[in-house]
Amino acid sequence: MNIVAENSYTRDLEKLGDRAGEAARGPRRLGPLDDARLLLRERRRQRHDPRLLRLPDGLYEKRYPAPGAPDVAERVAELTGGVVKPAERGLDHAAWAPLIRVWPQADVPILELSIDLAEPAADHYALGRLLAPLRDEGVLVMGSGNIVHNLRAIDWDEDAAPFDWAVEFDAFVADAVAERRHEDLVDYLQHPLGRLAAPTPDHYLPLLYVIAAQGDGEAVSTIHEGIQHGSVSMRCLQVG
């Protein structure tokens, strides 16, 4: 819904784009992390996911024709020893939905990394560590997902009061990130509310790639804080 909505979350993403715009248009590439697919893919054609329900008609009129980054795709394959393999496919909504707010001109090259949901969280964190050198090569690593994402409990009123458990788990993750408790973040399902807040791993796991690339002594700041629909955290964090 945030693709066509106007709210504090979308405004904060637009502010982020204003701050990072020129740097992102430099000689290197942008690397967002997707929450839905299985391989690394150079994304050239935008995809509208027909599985999504209750979406406004205006959503399907949006286009985000960002260029791909095949050179970075090859570098990712190299860094991961071939575990992650390049392929071609259109941008998933998990990538272009936030990016259309950050860089609406769609002029920043995009490489979308999809994740294997069959692998445990620790393996995703380890893969993120392998990708950390990309930051020193001018690649901006972004994780697209939600710390709390429970559609079974969702209230379709965007401004519905957040559930207490959603607020508690969101705060737990924010504190763990700020205190660099990466082990707690990897073991999120050991938290009493972990399975309620993140009943499926697809929206949570992108966070692990971002924190895995965190350098020693790097601080974390909050770009946006809030919960929509009672059970969907829109918290955005920036490392460095």
PDB file of C-alpha atoms in Angstrom:
ATOM      1  CA  MET A   1       0.000   0.000   0.000  1.00  0.00           C
ATOM      2  CA  ASN A   2       2.900   2.357   0.731  1.00  0.00           C
ATOM      3  CA  ILE A   3       3.727   2.444  -2.980  1.00  0.00           C
ATOM      4  CA  VAL A   4       0.772   4.764  -3.536  1.00  0.00           C
ATOM      5  CA  ALA A   5       0.177   6.031   0.025  1.00  0.00           C
ATOM      6  CA  GLU A   6       1.373   9.275   1.575  1.00  0.00           C
ATOM      7  CA  ASN A   7       2.396   8.856   5.207  1.00  0.00           C
ATOM      8  CA  SER A   8       5.323   9.349   7.591  1.00  0.00           C
ATOM      9  CA  TYR A   9       7.047   6.195   6.330  1.00  0.00           C
ATOM     10  CA  THR A  10       7.001   7.218   2.665  1.00  0.00           C
ATOM     11  CA  ARG A  11       8.111  10.746   3.549  1.00  0.00           C
ATOM     12  CA  ASP A  12      11.086   9.411   5.522  1.00  0.00           C
ATOM     13  CA  LEU A  13      12.124   7.237   2.577  1.00  0.00           C
ATOM     14  CA  GLU A  14      11.955  10.274   0.317  1.00  0.00           C
ATOM     15  CA  LYS A  15      14.181  12.189   2.753  1.00  0.00           C
ATOM     16  CA  LEU A  16      16.644   9.301   2.665  1.00  0.00           C
ATOM     17  CA  GLY A  17      16.751   9.576  -1.111  1.00  0.00           C
ATOM     18  CA  ASP A  18      17.439  13.298  -0.874  1.00  0.00           C
ATOM     19  CA  ARG A  19      20.434  12.628   1.393  1.00  0.00           C
ATOM     20  CA  ALA A  20      21.875   9.693  -0.547  1.00  0.00           C
ATOM     21  CA  GLY A  21      20.892  10.565  -4.100  1.00  0.00           C
ATOM     22  CA  GLU A  22      24.151  11.799  -5.603  1.00  0.00           C
ATOM     23  CA  ALA A  23      26.296   9.183  -3.854  1.00  0.00           C
ATOM     24  CA  ALA A  24      24.120   6.397  -5.243  1.00  0.00           C
ATOM     25  CA  ARG A  25      24.556   7.723  -8.766  1.00  0.00           C
ATOM     26  CA  GLY A  26      28.334   7.264  -8.552  1.00  0.00           C
ATOM     27  CA  PRO A  27      30.362   4.687 -10.466  1.00  0.00           C
ATOM     28  CA  ARG A  28      29.265   1.657  -8.445  1.00  0.00           C
ATOM     29  CA  ARG A  29      25.958  -0.053  -7.793  1.00  0.00           C
ATOM     30  CA  LEU A  30      23.074  -0.454  -5.383  1.00  0.00           C
ATOM     31  CA  GLY A  31      22.381  -3.893  -3.923  1.00  0.00           C
ATOM     32  CA  PRO A  32      18.990  -4.383  -2.256  1.00  0.00           C
ATOM     33  CA  LEU A  33      18.011  -7.652  -0.589  1.00  0.00           C
ATOM     34  CA  ASP A  34      14.726  -9.230  -1.509  1.00  0.00           C
ATOM     35  CA  ASP A  35      12.487 -11.303   0.749  1.00  0.00           C
ATOM     36  CA  ALA A  36      10.831 -13.650  -1.733  1.00  0.00           C
ATOM     37  CA  ARG A  37      12.902 -15.566  -4.298  1.00  0.00           C
ATOM     38  CA  LEU A  38      15.680 -18.106  -4.484  1.00  0.00           C
ATOM     39  CA  LEU A  39      18.592 -16.863  -6.618  1.00  0.00           C
ATOM     40  CA  LEU A  40      20.598 -13.750  -7.251  1.00  0.00           C
ATOM     41  CA  ARG A  41      19.123 -12.116 -10.311  1.00  0.00           C
ATOM     42  CA  GLU A  42      19.945  -9.115 -12.429  1.00  0.00           C
ATOM     43  CA  ARG A  43      16.518  -7.487 -12.399  1.00  0.00           C
ATOM     44  CA  ARG A  44      15.501  -5.737 -15.589  1.00  0.00           C
ATOM     45  CA  ARG A  45      11.750  -6.190 -15.831  1.00  0.00           C
ATOM     46  CA  GLN A  46       9.489  -5.040 -13.047  1.00  0.00           C
ATOM     47  CA  ARG A  47       7.125  -7.630 -11.641  1.00  0.00           C
ATOM     48  CA  HIS A  48       3.684  -7.109 -10.087  1.00  0.00           C
ATOM     49  CA  ASP A  49       2.974 -10.077  -7.850  1.00  0.00           C
ATOM     50  CA  PRO A  50      -0.551 -11.421  -8.506  1.00  0.00           C
ATOM     51  CA  ARG A  51      -0.569 -13.137  -5.112  1.00  0.00           C
ATOM     52  CA  LEU A  52      -0.973  -9.808  -3.345  1.00  0.00           C
ATOM     53  CA  LEU A  53      -4.532  -8.992  -2.350  1.00  0.00           C
ATOM     54  CA  ARG A  54      -6.526  -5.847  -1.452  1.00  0.00           C
ATOM     55  CA  LEU A  55      -4.285  -3.570  -3.494  1.00  0.00           C
ATOM     56  CA  PRO A  56      -5.464  -0.266  -4.994  1.00  0.00           C
ATOM     57  CA  ASP A  57      -5.762  -0.044  -8.771  1.00  0.00           C
ATOM     58  CA  GLY A  58      -3.166   2.734  -8.922  1.00  0.00           C
ATOM     59  CA  LEU A  59      -0.477   0.281  -7.877  1.00  0.00           C
ATOM     60  CA  TYR A  60      -0.532  -1.493 -11.229  1.00  0.00           C
ATOM     61  CA  GLU A  61       0.125   1.765 -13.062  1.00  0.00           C
ATOM     62  CA  LYS A  62       3.489   2.231 -11.335  1.00  0.00           C
ATOM     63  CA  ARG A  63       6.666   1.483 -13.255  1.00  0.00           C
ATOM     64  CA  TYR A  64      10.257   1.270 -12.025  1.00  0.00           C
ATOM     65  CA  PRO A  65      12.555   0.565 -15.016  1.00  0.00           C
ATOM     66  CA  ALA A  66      15.872   0.708 -13.161  1.00  0.00           C
ATOM     67  CA  PRO A  67      18.965  -0.668 -14.962  1.00  0.00           C
ATOM     68  CA  GLY A  68      20.623  -3.855 -13.760  1.00  0.00           C
ATOM     69  CA  ALA A  69      24.168  -4.343 -12.435  1.00  0.00           C
ATOM     70  CA  PRO A  70      25.654  -7.456 -14.077  1.00  0.00           C
ATOM     71  CA  ASP A  71      29.184  -6.562 -12.964  1.00  0.00           C
ATOM     72  CA  VAL A  72      28.117  -6.630  -9.341  1.00  0.00           C
ATOM     73  CA  ALA A  73      26.251  -9.884  -9.957  1.00  0.00           C
ATOM     74  CA  GLU A  74      29.492 -11.481 -11.084  1.00  0.00           C
ATOM     75  CA  ARG A  75      31.299 -10.043  -8.065  1.00  0.00           C
ATOM     76  CA  VAL A  76      28.684 -11.489  -5.703  1.00  0.00           C
ATOM     77  CA  ALA A  77      29.086 -14.902  -7.325  1.00  0.00           C
ATOM     78  CA  GLU A  78      32.836 -14.594  -6.811  1.00  0.00           C
ATOM     79  CA  LEU A  79      32.574 -13.557  -3.162  1.00  0.00           C
ATOM     80  CA  THR A  80      30.235 -16.436  -2.353  1.00  0.00           C
ATOM     81  CA  GLY A  81      32.251 -19.062  -4.183  1.00  0.00           C
ATOM     82  CA  GLY A  82      29.448 -19.633  -6.649  1.00  0.00           C
ATOM     83  CA  VAL A  83      26.831 -20.291  -3.971  1.00  0.00           C
ATOM     84  CA  VAL A  84      24.877 -17.324  -5.308  1.00  0.00           C
ATOM     85  CA  LYS A  85      24.426 -17.459  -9.081  1.00  0.00           C
ATOM     86  CA  PRO A  86      23.457 -14.657 -11.476  1.00  0.00           C
ATOM     87  CA  ALA A  87      20.185 -14.898 -13.392  1.00  0.00           C
ATOM     88  CA  GLU A  88      17.763 -12.514 -15.107  1.00  0.00           C
ATOM     89  CA  ARG A  89      14.303 -11.665 -13.853  1.00  0.00           C
ATOM     90  CA  GLY A  90      12.110  -8.633 -13.245  1.00  0.00           C
ATOM     91  CA  LEU A  91      12.269  -6.642 -10.018  1.00  0.00           C
ATOM     92  CA  ASP A  92      10.122  -8.094  -7.254  1.00  0.00           C
ATOM     93  CA  HIS A  93       7.817  -5.714  -5.372  1.00  0.00           C
ATOM     94  CA  ALA A  94       9.974  -6.144  -2.266  1.00  0.00           C
ATOM     95  CA  ALA A  95      12.735  -4.219  -4.040  1.00  0.00           C
ATOM     96  CA  TRP A  96      10.978  -1.621  -6.144  1.00  0.00           C
ATOM     97  CA  ALA A  97       8.314  -0.704  -3.559  1.00  0.00           C
ATOM     98  CA  PRO A  98      10.757   1.140  -1.260  1.00  0.00           C
ATOM     99  CA  LEU A  99      13.119   2.179  -4.050  1.00  0.00           C
ATOM    100  CA  ILE A 100      10.408   4.045  -5.937  1.00  0.00           C
ATOM    101  CA  ARG A 101      10.299   6.370  -2.924  1.00  0.00           C
ATOM    102  CA  VAL A 102      14.048   6.636  -2.390  1.00  0.00           C
ATOM    103  CA  TRP A 103      15.077   7.070  -6.054  1.00  0.00           C
ATOM    104  CA  PRO A 104      11.876   7.707  -8.034  1.00  0.00           C
ATOM    105  CA  GLN A 105      13.841   8.473 -11.219  1.00  0.00           C
ATOM    106  CA  ALA A 106      14.826   4.761 -11.412  1.00  0.00           C
ATOM    107  CA  ASP A 107      18.298   5.791 -12.588  1.00  0.00           C
ATOM    108  CA  VAL A 108      20.335   3.862  -9.990  1.00  0.00           C
ATOM    109  CA  PRO A 109      21.512   0.395 -11.133  1.00  0.00           C
ATOM    110  CA  ILE A 110      19.831  -2.324  -9.065  1.00  0.00           C
ATOM    111  CA  LEU A 111      20.947  -5.831  -8.222  1.00  0.00           C
ATOM    112  CA  GLU A 112      18.326  -7.797  -6.295  1.00  0.00           C
ATOM    113  CA  LEU A 113      19.536 -10.684  -4.162  1.00  0.00           C
ATOM    114  CA  SER A 114      16.886 -13.271  -3.413  1.00  0.00           C
ATOM    115  CA  ILE A 115      17.087 -15.539  -0.397  1.00  0.00           C
ATOM    116  CA  ASP A 116      16.674 -19.257   0.091  1.00  0.00           C
ATOM    117  CA  LEU A 117      13.987 -19.728   2.732  1.00  0.00           C
ATOM    118  CA  ALA A 118      15.063 -23.329   3.306  1.00  0.00           C
ATOM    119  CA  GLU A 119      18.350 -22.208   4.875  1.00  0.00           C
ATOM    120  CA  PRO A 120      18.608 -21.378   8.614  1.00  0.00           C
ATOM    121  CA  ALA A 121      19.080 -17.821   9.808  1.00  0.00           C
ATOM    122  CA  ALA A 122      22.718 -18.456  10.745  1.00  0.00           C
ATOM    123  CA  ASP A 123      23.523 -19.340   7.141  1.00  0.00           C
ATOM    124  CA  HIS A 124      21.973 -16.100   5.904  1.00  0.00           C
ATOM    125  CA  TYR A 125      24.086 -14.139   8.380  1.00  0.00           C
ATOM    126  CA  ALA A 126      27.205 -16.009   7.232  1.00  0.00           C
ATOM    127  CA  LEU A 127      26.374 -15.217   3.601  1.00  0.00           C
ATOM    128  CA  GLY A 128      25.982 -11.575   4.548  1.00  0.00           C
ATOM    129  CA  ARG A 129      29.481 -11.630   6.025  1.00  0.00           C
ATOM    130  CA  LEU A 130      30.831 -12.869   2.699  1.00  0.00           C
ATOM    131  CA  LEU A 131      29.137  -9.953   0.943  1.00  0.00           C
ATOM    132  CA  ALA A 132      30.473  -7.320   3.366  1.00  0.00           C
ATOM    133  CA  PRO A 133      33.467  -6.377   1.129  1.00  0.00           C
ATOM    134  CA  LEU A 134      30.989  -4.935  -1.375  1.00  0.00           C
ATOM    135  CA  ARG A 135      30.562  -1.923   0.886  1.00  0.00           C
ATOM    136  CA  ASP A 136      34.232  -1.024   0.406  1.00  0.00           C
ATOM    137  CA  GLU A 137      33.704  -1.299  -3.347  1.00  0.00           C
ATOM    138  CA  GLY A 138      30.976   1.335  -3.466  1.00  0.00           C
ATOM    139  CA  VAL A 139      27.948  -0.949  -3.254  1.00  0.00           C
ATOM    140  CA  LEU A 140      25.096   0.140  -1.013  1.00  0.00           C
ATOM    141  CA  VAL A 141      23.522  -2.889   0.687  1.00  0.00           C
ATOM    142  CA  MET A 142      19.824  -2.548   1.529  1.00  0.00           C
ATOM    143  CA  GLY A 143      17.526  -5.019   3.254  1.00  0.00           C
ATOM    144  CA  SER A 144      13.861  -4.892   2.245  1.00  0.00           C
ATOM    145  CA  GLY A 145      11.442  -6.516   4.677  1.00  0.00           C
ATOM    146  CA  ASN A 146       9.760  -6.034   8.058  1.00  0.00           C
ATOM    147  CA  ILE A 147      10.957  -6.834  11.567  1.00  0.00           C
ATOM    148  CA  VAL A 148       7.359  -7.640  12.503  1.00  0.00           C
ATOM    149  CA  HIS A 149       5.143  -9.042   9.750  1.00  0.00           C
ATOM    150  CA  ASN A 150       2.093 -11.083  10.765  1.00  0.00           C
ATOM    151  CA  LEU A 151      -0.668 -10.913   8.176  1.00  0.00           C
ATOM    152  CA  ARG A 152      -2.811 -13.361  10.115  1.00  0.00           C
ATOM    153  CA  ALA A 153      -3.246 -10.699  12.777  1.00  0.00           C
ATOM    154  CA  ILE A 154      -3.409  -7.691  10.462  1.00  0.00           C
ATOM    155  CA  ASP A 155      -5.934  -4.886  10.860  1.00  0.00           C
ATOM    156  CA  TRP A 156      -6.599  -3.387   7.429  1.00  0.00           C
ATOM    157  CA  ASP A 157      -6.761   0.076   8.980  1.00  0.00           C
ATOM    158  CA  GLU A 158      -3.262   1.437   8.370  1.00  0.00           C
ATOM    159  CA  ASP A 159      -3.447   3.543  11.530  1.00  0.00           C
ATOM    160  CA  ALA A 160      -4.751   0.768  13.800  1.00  0.00           C
ATOM    161  CA  ALA A 161      -3.207   0.642  17.264  1.00  0.00           C
ATOM    162  CA  PRO A 162      -0.155  -1.650  17.292  1.00  0.00           C
ATOM    163  CA  PHE A 163      -0.468  -4.927  19.144  1.00  0.00           C
ATOM    164  CA  ASP A 164       1.560  -5.000  22.376  1.00  0.00           C
ATOM    165  CA  TRP A 165       3.530  -8.034  21.185  1.00  0.00           C
ATOM    166  CA  ALA A 166       4.423  -6.258  17.947  1.00  0.00           C
ATOM    167  CA  VAL A 167       5.723  -3.229  19.847  1.00  0.00           C
ATOM    168  CA  GLU A 168       7.724  -5.433  22.225  1.00  0.00           C
ATOM    169  CA  PHE A 169       9.415  -7.508  19.538  1.00  0.00           C
ATOM    170  CA  ASP A 170      10.146  -4.485  17.378  1.00  0.00           C
ATOM    171  CA  ALA A 171      11.832  -2.823  20.354  1.00  0.00           C
ATOM    172  CA  PHE A 172      13.784  -5.997  21.155  1.00  0.00           C
ATOM    173  CA  VAL A 173      15.243  -6.052  17.641  1.00  0.00           C
ATOM    174  CA  ALA A 174      15.987  -2.324  17.659  1.00  0.00           C
ATOM    175  CA  ASP A 175      17.845  -2.669  20.980  1.00  0.00           C
ATOM    176  CA  ALA A 176      19.762  -5.723  19.769  1.00  0.00           C
ATOM    177  CA  VAL A 177      20.863  -3.883  16.639  1.00  0.00           C
ATOM    178  CA  ALA A 178      21.928  -0.807  18.612  1.00  0.00           C
ATOM    179  CA  GLU A 179      23.902  -2.967  21.068  1.00  0.00           C
ATOM    180  CA  ARG A 180      25.410  -5.114  18.310  1.00  0.00           C
ATOM    181  CA  ARG A 181      23.895  -8.302  19.737  1.00  0.00           C
ATOM    182  CA  HIS A 182      24.038 -10.091  16.412  1.00  0.00           C
ATOM    183  CA  GLU A 183      23.688 -13.531  17.976  1.00  0.00           C
ATOM    184  CA  ASP A 184      20.324 -12.545  19.465  1.00  0.00           C
ATOM    185  CA  LEU A 185      19.188 -11.273  16.064  1.00  0.00           C
ATOM    186  CA  VAL A 186      20.185 -14.511  14.356  1.00  0.00           C
ATOM    187  CA  ASP A 187      18.441 -16.522  17.088  1.00  0.00           C
ATOM    188  CA  TYR A 188      15.286 -14.392  16.891  1.00  0.00           C
ATOM    189  CA  LEU A 189      13.010 -17.439  17.043  1.00  0.00           C
ATOM    190  CA  GLN A 190      14.299 -18.121  20.564  1.00  0.00           C
ATOM    191  CA  HIS A 191      12.587 -14.925  21.698  1.00  0.00           C
ATOM    192  CA  PRO A 192       9.169 -15.696  23.252  1.00  0.00           C
ATOM    193  CA  LEU A 193       7.465 -13.513  20.626  1.00  0.00           C
ATOM    194  CA  GLY A 194       9.654 -14.445  17.667  1.00  0.00           C
ATOM    195  CA  ARG A 195       7.257 -16.874  16.001  1.00  0.00           C
ATOM    196  CA  LEU A 196       4.295 -14.574  16.530  1.00  0.00           C
ATOM    197  CA  ALA A 197       6.051 -11.468  15.216  1.00  0.00           C
ATOM    198  CA  ALA A 198       7.746 -13.251  12.306  1.00  0.00           C
ATOM    199  CA  PRO A 199       5.691 -16.389  11.566  1.00  0.00           C
ATOM    200  CA  THR A 200       7.491 -16.736   8.227  1.00  0.00           C
ATOM    201  CA  PRO A 201      11.179 -15.824   7.777  1.00  0.00           C
ATOM    202  CA  ASP A 202      10.974 -14.024   4.432  1.00  0.00           C
ATOM    203  CA  HIS A 203      10.457 -10.510   5.782  1.00  0.00           C
ATOM    204  CA  TYR A 204      12.861 -10.809   8.730  1.00  0.00           C
ATOM    205  CA  LEU A 205      15.928 -12.401   7.119  1.00  0.00           C
ATOM    206  CA  PRO A 206      17.009  -9.387   4.988  1.00  0.00           C
ATOM    207  CA  LEU A 207      17.939  -7.645   8.254  1.00  0.00           C
ATOM    208  CA  LEU A 208      20.641 -10.249   8.869  1.00  0.00           C
ATOM    209  CA  TYR A 209      22.455  -9.373   5.645  1.00  0.00           C
ATOM    210  CA  VAL A 210      22.625  -5.727   6.637  1.00  0.00           C
ATOM    211  CA  ILE A 211      23.919  -6.272  10.162  1.00  0.00           C
ATOM    212  CA  ALA A 212      26.383  -8.895   8.912  1.00  0.00           C
ATOM    213  CA  ALA A 213      28.024  -6.162   6.845  1.00  0.00           C
ATOM    214  CA  GLN A 214      28.321  -3.818   9.847  1.00  0.00           C
ATOM    215  CA  GLY A 215      31.896  -2.737  10.473  1.00  0.00           C
ATOM    216  CA  ASP A 216      33.613  -2.556  13.844  1.00  0.00           C
ATOM    217  CA  GLY A 217      32.517   0.527  15.734  1.00  0.00           C
ATOM    218  CA  GLU A 218      29.858   1.502  13.198  1.00  0.00           C
ATOM    219  CA  ALA A 219      26.805   3.086  14.774  1.00  0.00           C
ATOM    220  CA  VAL A 220      23.209   2.431  13.743  1.00  0.00           C
ATOM    221  CA  SER A 221      20.624   5.186  13.369  1.00  0.00           C
ATOM    222  CA  THR A 222      16.847   5.031  12.959  1.00  0.00           C
ATOM    223  CA  ILE A 223      15.432   6.447   9.739  1.00  0.00           C
ATOM    224  CA  HIS A 224      11.832   5.606  10.548  1.00  0.00           C
ATOM    225  CA  GLU A 225       9.962   4.016  13.447  1.00  0.00           C
ATOM    226  CA  GLY A 226       6.341   2.909  13.369  1.00  0.00           C
ATOM    227  CA  ILE A 227       3.913   0.024  13.054  1.00  0.00           C
ATOM    228  CA  GLN A 228       1.172  -0.099  10.443  1.00  0.00           C
ATOM    229  CA  HIS A 229      -1.976  -2.216  10.473  1.00  0.00           C
ATOM    230  CA  GLY A 230      -1.292  -3.314  14.044  1.00  0.00           C
ATOM    231  CA  SER A 231       1.152  -6.061  13.073  1.00  0.00           C
ATOM    232  CA  VAL A 232       3.593  -4.736  10.445  1.00  0.00           C
ATOM    233  CA  SER A 233       6.699  -2.892  11.623  1.00  0.00           C
ATOM    234  CA  MET A 234       7.973  -0.229   9.239  1.00  0.00           C
ATOM    235  CA  ARG A 235      11.161   0.469  11.210  1.00  0.00           C
ATOM    236  CA  CYS A 236      14.086   1.494   8.984  1.00  0.00           C
ATOM    237  CA  LEU A 237      17.675   1.386  10.231  1.00  0.00           C
ATOM    238  CA  GLN A 238      20.892   2.747   8.754  1.00  0.00           C
ATOM    239  CA  VAL A 239      24.344   1.332   9.482  1.00  0.00           C
ATOM    240  CA  GLY A 240      27.178   3.848   9.358  1.00  0.00           C
TER     241      GLY A 240
END
